[in-house]
Coordinates of C-alpha atoms in Angstrom, one line a residue:
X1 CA 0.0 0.0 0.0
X2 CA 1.7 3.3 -0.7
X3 CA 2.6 5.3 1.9
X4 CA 0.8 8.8 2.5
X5 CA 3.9 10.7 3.1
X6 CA 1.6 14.4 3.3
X7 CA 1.1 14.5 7.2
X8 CA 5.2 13.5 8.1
X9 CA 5.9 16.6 5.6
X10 CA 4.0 18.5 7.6
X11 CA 6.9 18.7 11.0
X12 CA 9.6 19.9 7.9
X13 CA 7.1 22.2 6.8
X14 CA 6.1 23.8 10.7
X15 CA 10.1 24.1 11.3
X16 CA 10.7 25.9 8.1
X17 CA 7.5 28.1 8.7
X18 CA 9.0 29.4 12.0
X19 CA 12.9 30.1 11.3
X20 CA 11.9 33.8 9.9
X21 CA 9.5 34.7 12.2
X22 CA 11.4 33.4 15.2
X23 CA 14.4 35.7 13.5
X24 CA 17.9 34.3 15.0
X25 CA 18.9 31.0 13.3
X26 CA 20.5 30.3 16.8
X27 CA 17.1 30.6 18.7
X28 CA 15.3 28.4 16.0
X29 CA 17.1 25.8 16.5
X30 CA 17.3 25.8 20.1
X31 CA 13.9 25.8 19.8
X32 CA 13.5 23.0 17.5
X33 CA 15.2 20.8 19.3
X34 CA 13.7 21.7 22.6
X35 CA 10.6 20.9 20.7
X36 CA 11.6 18.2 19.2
X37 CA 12.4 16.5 22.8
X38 CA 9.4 17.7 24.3
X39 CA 7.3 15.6 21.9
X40 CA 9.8 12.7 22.2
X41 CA 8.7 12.3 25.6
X42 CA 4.9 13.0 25.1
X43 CA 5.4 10.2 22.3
X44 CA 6.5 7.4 25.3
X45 CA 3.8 8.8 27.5
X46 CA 1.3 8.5 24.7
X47 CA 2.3 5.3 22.7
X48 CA 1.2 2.9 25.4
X49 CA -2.2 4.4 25.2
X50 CA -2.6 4.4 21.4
X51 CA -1.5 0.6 21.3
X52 CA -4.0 -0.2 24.3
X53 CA -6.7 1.8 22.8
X54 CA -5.5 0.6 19.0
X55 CA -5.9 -3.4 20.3
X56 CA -8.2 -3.7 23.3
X57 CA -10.6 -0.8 22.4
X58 CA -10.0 1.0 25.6
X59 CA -10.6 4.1 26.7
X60 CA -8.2 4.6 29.7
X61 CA -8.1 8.1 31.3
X62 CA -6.4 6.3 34.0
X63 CA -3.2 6.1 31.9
X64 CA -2.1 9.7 33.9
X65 CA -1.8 7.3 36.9
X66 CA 0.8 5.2 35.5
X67 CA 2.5 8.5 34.3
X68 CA 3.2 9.8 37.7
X69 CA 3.8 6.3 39.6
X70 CA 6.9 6.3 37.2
X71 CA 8.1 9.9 37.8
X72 CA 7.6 9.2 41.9
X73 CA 9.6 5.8 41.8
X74 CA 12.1 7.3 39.5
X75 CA 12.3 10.3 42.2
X76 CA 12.4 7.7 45.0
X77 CA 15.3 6.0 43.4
X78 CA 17.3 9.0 42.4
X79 CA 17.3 10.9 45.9
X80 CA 18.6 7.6 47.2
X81 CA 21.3 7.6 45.1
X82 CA 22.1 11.2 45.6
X83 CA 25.9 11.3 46.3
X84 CA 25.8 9.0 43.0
X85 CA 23.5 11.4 41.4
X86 CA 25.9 14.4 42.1
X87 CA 29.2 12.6 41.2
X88 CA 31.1 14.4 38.6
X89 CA 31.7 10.7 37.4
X90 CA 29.4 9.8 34.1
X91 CA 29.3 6.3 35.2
X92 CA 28.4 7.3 38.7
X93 CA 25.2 9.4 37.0
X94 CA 24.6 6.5 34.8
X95 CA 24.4 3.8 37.8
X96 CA 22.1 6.5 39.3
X97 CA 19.6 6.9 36.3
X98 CA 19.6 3.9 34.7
X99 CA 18.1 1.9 37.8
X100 CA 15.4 5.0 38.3
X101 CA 14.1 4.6 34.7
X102 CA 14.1 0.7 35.2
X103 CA 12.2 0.8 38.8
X104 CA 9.4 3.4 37.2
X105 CA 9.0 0.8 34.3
X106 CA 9.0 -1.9 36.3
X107 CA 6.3 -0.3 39.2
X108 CA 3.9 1.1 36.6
X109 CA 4.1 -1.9 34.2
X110 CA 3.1 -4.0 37.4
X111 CA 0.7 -1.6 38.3
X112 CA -0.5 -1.7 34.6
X113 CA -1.3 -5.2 35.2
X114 CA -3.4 -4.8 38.6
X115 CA -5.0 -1.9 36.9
X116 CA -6.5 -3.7 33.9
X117 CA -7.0 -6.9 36.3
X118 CA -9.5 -5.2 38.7
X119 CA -10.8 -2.1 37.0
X120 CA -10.6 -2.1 33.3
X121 CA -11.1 -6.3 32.3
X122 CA -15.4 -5.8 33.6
X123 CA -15.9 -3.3 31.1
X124 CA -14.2 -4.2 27.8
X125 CA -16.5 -3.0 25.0
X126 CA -18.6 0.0 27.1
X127 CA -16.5 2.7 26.3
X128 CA -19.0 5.2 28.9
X129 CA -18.3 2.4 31.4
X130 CA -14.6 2.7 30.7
X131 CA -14.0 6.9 30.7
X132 CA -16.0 7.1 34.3
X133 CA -14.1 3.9 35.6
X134 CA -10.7 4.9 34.7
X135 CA -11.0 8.5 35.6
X136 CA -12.0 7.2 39.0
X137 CA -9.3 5.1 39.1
X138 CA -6.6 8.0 38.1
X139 CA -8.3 9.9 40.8
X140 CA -7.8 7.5 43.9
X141 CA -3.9 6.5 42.5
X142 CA -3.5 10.5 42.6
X143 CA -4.6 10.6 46.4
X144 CA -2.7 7.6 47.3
X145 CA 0.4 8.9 46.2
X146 CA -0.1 12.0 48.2
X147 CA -0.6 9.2 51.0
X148 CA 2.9 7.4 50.3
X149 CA 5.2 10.4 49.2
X150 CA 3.2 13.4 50.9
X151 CA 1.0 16.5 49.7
X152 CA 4.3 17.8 49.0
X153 CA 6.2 18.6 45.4
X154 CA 9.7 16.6 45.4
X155 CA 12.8 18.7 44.0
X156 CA 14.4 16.6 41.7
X157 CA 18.4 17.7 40.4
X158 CA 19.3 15.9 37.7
X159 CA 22.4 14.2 36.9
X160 CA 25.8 16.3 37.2
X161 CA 26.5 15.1 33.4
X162 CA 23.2 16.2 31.9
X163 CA 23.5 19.6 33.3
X164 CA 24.0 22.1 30.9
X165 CA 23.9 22.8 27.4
X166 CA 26.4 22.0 24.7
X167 CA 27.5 25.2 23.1
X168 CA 27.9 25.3 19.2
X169 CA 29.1 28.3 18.4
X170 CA 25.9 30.7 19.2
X171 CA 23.6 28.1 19.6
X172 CA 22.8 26.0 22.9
X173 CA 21.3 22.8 23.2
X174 CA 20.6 21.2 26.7
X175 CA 22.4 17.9 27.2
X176 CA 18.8 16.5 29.0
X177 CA 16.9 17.4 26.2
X178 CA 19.6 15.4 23.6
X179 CA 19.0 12.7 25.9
X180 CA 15.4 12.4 25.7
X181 CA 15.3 13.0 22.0
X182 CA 17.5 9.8 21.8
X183 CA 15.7 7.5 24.0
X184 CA 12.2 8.8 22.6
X185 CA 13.4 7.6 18.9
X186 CA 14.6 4.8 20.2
X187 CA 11.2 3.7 21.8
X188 CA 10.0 4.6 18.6
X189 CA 12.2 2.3 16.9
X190 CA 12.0 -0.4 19.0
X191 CA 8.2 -0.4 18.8
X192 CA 8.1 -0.4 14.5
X193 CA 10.5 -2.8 14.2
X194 CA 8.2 -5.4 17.0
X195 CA 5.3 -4.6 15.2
X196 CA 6.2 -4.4 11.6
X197 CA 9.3 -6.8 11.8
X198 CA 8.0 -9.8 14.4
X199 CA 5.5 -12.3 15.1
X200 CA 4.6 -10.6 17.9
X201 CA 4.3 -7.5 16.3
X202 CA 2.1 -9.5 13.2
X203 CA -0.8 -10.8 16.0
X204 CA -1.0 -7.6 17.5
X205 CA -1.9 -5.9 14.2
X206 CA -3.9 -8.3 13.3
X207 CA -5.6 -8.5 16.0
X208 CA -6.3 -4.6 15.7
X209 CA -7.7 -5.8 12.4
X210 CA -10.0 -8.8 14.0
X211 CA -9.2 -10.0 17.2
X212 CA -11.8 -13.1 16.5
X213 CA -10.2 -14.7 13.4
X214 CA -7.0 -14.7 15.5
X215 CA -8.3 -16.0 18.0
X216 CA -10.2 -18.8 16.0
X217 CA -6.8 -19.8 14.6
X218 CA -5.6 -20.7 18.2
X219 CA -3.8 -17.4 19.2
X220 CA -4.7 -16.2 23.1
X221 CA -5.7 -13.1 22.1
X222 CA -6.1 -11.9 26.1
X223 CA -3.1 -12.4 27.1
X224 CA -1.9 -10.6 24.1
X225 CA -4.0 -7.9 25.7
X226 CA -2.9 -8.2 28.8
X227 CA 0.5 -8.1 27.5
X228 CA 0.3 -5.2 25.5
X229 CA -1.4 -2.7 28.9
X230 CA 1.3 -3.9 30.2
X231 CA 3.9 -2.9 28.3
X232 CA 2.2 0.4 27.7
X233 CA 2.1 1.0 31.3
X234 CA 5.6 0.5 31.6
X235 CA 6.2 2.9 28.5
X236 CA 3.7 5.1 30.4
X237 CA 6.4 4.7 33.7
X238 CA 9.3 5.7 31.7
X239 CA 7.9 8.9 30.2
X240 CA 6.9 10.3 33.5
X241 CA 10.7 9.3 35.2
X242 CA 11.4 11.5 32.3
X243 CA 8.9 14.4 32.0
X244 CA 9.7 14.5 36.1
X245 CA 13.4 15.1 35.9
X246 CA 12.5 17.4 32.6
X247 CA 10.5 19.5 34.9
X248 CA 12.1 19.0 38.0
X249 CA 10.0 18.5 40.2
X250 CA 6.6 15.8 41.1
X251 CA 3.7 16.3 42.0
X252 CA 0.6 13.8 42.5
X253 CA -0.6 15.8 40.0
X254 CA 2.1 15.3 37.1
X255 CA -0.2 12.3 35.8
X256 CA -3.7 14.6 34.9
X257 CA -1.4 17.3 33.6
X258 CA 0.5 15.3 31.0
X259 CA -2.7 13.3 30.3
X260 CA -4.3 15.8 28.2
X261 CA -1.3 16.5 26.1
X262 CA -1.1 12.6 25.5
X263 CA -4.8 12.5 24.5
X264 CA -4.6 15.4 22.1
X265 CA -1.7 13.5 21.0
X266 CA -3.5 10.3 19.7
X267 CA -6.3 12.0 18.9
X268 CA -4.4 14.3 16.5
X269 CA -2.2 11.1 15.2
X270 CA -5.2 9.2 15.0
X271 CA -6.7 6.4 16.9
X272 CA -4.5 3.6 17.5
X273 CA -1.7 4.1 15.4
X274 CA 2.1 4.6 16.6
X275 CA 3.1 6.4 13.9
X276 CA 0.2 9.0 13.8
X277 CA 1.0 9.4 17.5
X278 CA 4.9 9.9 16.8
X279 CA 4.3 12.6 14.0
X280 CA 1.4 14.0 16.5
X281 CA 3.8 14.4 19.2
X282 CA 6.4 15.9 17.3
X283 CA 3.9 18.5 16.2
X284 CA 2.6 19.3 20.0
X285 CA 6.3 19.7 20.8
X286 CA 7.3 21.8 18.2
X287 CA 4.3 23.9 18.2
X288 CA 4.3 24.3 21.9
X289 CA 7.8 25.5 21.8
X290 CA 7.5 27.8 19.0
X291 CA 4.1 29.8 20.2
X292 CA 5.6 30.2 23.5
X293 CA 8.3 32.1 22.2
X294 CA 6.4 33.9 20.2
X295 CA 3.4 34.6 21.9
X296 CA 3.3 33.3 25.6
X297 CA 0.0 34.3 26.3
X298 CA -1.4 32.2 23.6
X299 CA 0.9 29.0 23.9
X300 CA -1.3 27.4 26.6
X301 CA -4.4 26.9 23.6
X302 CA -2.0 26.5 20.7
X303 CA -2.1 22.5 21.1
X304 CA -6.0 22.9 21.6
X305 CA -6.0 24.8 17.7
X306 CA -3.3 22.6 16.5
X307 CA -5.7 19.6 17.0
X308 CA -8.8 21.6 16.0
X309 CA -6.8 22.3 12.3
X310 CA -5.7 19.0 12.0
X311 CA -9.3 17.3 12.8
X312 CA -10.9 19.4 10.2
X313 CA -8.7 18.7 7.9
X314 CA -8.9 15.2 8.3
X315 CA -11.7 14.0 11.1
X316 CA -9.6 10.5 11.8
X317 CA -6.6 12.1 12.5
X318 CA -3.4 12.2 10.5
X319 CA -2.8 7.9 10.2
X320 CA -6.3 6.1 11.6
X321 CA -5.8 2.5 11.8
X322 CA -9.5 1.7 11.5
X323 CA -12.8 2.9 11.3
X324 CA -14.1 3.8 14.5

């Protein structure tokens, strides 16, 4: 099938369309790839959704839980490994932050399974069932947390290696922000190549296709489900361990903040699909960054108009999977 290669032209095009009116070549490309890593980490937070919601049909607004389980874990981890945290030793950082990003995945991605377990499994297929339930359920994780870690916001510092910004010339680029554009494309990568490149990857999309054929043919097509919440959770984990030490700080909040940028997200990259999501997230970031140079006041609906443009321009979003 050949490739519709319009709405990926459309992150070249928004870049290009901003160097003259951002004015400084320097700014523009801090800028971009400010942008560019702020949608890389929307993209993890988001891609777990768009596969649960792409294969089991669900609506989870509880996702924002698993977003700030990760970033408190992660937190947890990091502050106990302070004097490792503050080395000036880049392996010392490393043994730090590589351990916080595994225990967020690992927590939420267990979480991810209780979650869809007890609260999501009674009401596969009732989508009004589904919104209320979840919303409920990202609710109660948000108090709890305030019950295990406090009312209060936790100062995170990050690393002593990704502090900073690499200087090219005029130009400045933030070592953290590199780093999060490299793991977000290699999520990215890692989840096209399982889905278009294994057998793994073939029974979840088919399965997205008709999850009763495979299962006729002797596939267990629930614990293909179960496997794939599970994973998003986990995904979900990682980009708030991320978006946490981005920010700097956590709150038992983080999770219903991010969780409307990840909706708008899929929404905009349509339904289901990780790619849509990918070039939807780029966009958010980009046009986030860029409208908040420009025009601060307006940057906090820009993402709200983004997805209004793209929807009438194409109601499924940029790459739907199926009809919905």
């Amino acid at each position: 099938m050949k490739r519709d290669w319009i709405p990926l032209l459309l992150i070249p095009a928004l870049a290009i369309a901003a160097l003259p009116l951002v004015g400084a070549p320097s700014s523009w490309v801090t800028l971009t790839v400010a942008g560019l890593a702020m949608g890389l980490m929307i993209f993890v937070m988001a891609s777990g959704l768009t596969l649960t919601f792409g294969l089991m049909d669900v609506l989870n607004f509880g996702h924002g839980a698993f977003i700030a389980v990760g970033a408190f874990v992660a937190a947890s981890v990091m502050l106990a490994l302070g004097p490792w945290m503050q080395a000036d030793s880049l392996w010392l950082n490393l043994a730090a932050f590589l351990p916080a990003i595994l225990a967020a995945m690992a927590v939420s991605g267990g979480l991810g399974l209780v979650f869809e377990r007890v609260i999501v499994q009674p009401v596969y297929g009732q989508h009004l069932k589904q919104i209320l339930v979840t919303t409920g359920g990202l609710i109660v994780a948000e108090q709890l947390l305030k019950v295990v870690w406090g009312p209060e916001q936790i100062t995170l510092t990050r690393p002593t290696a990704l502090r900073g910004a690499l200087l090219i010339g005029d130009i400045a680029i933030e070592k953290y922000r590199l780093l999060a554009v490299v793991i977000g494309l290699a999520v990215f990568a890692a989840l096209a190549l399982t889905l278009n490149r294994t057998r793994i990857g073939l029974l979840i999309r088919a399965g997205v296709e008709n999850g009763e054929m495979v299962e006729a043919l002797g596939y267990r097509i629930r614990r293909l489900f179960v496997g794939v919440f599970v994973v998003g959770s986990a995904l979900a984990g990682l980009g708030g361990a991320m978006w946490g030490l981005y920010q700097e700080t956590v709150t038992a909040a983080i999770g219903a903040q991010v969780i409307v940028l990840v909706f708008i997200v899929i929404i905009i990259g349509g339904l289901g699909s990780v790619g849509g999501c990918f070039v939807g997230a780029l966009l958010v970031g980009l046009t986030a960054n860029y409208i908040g140079f420009l025009a601060p006041k307006v940057a906090l609906g820009s993402n709200i108009l983004l997805m209004a443009l793209v929807l009438l321009w194409r109601p499924q979003g940029l790459y739907p999977v199926a009809k919905r």
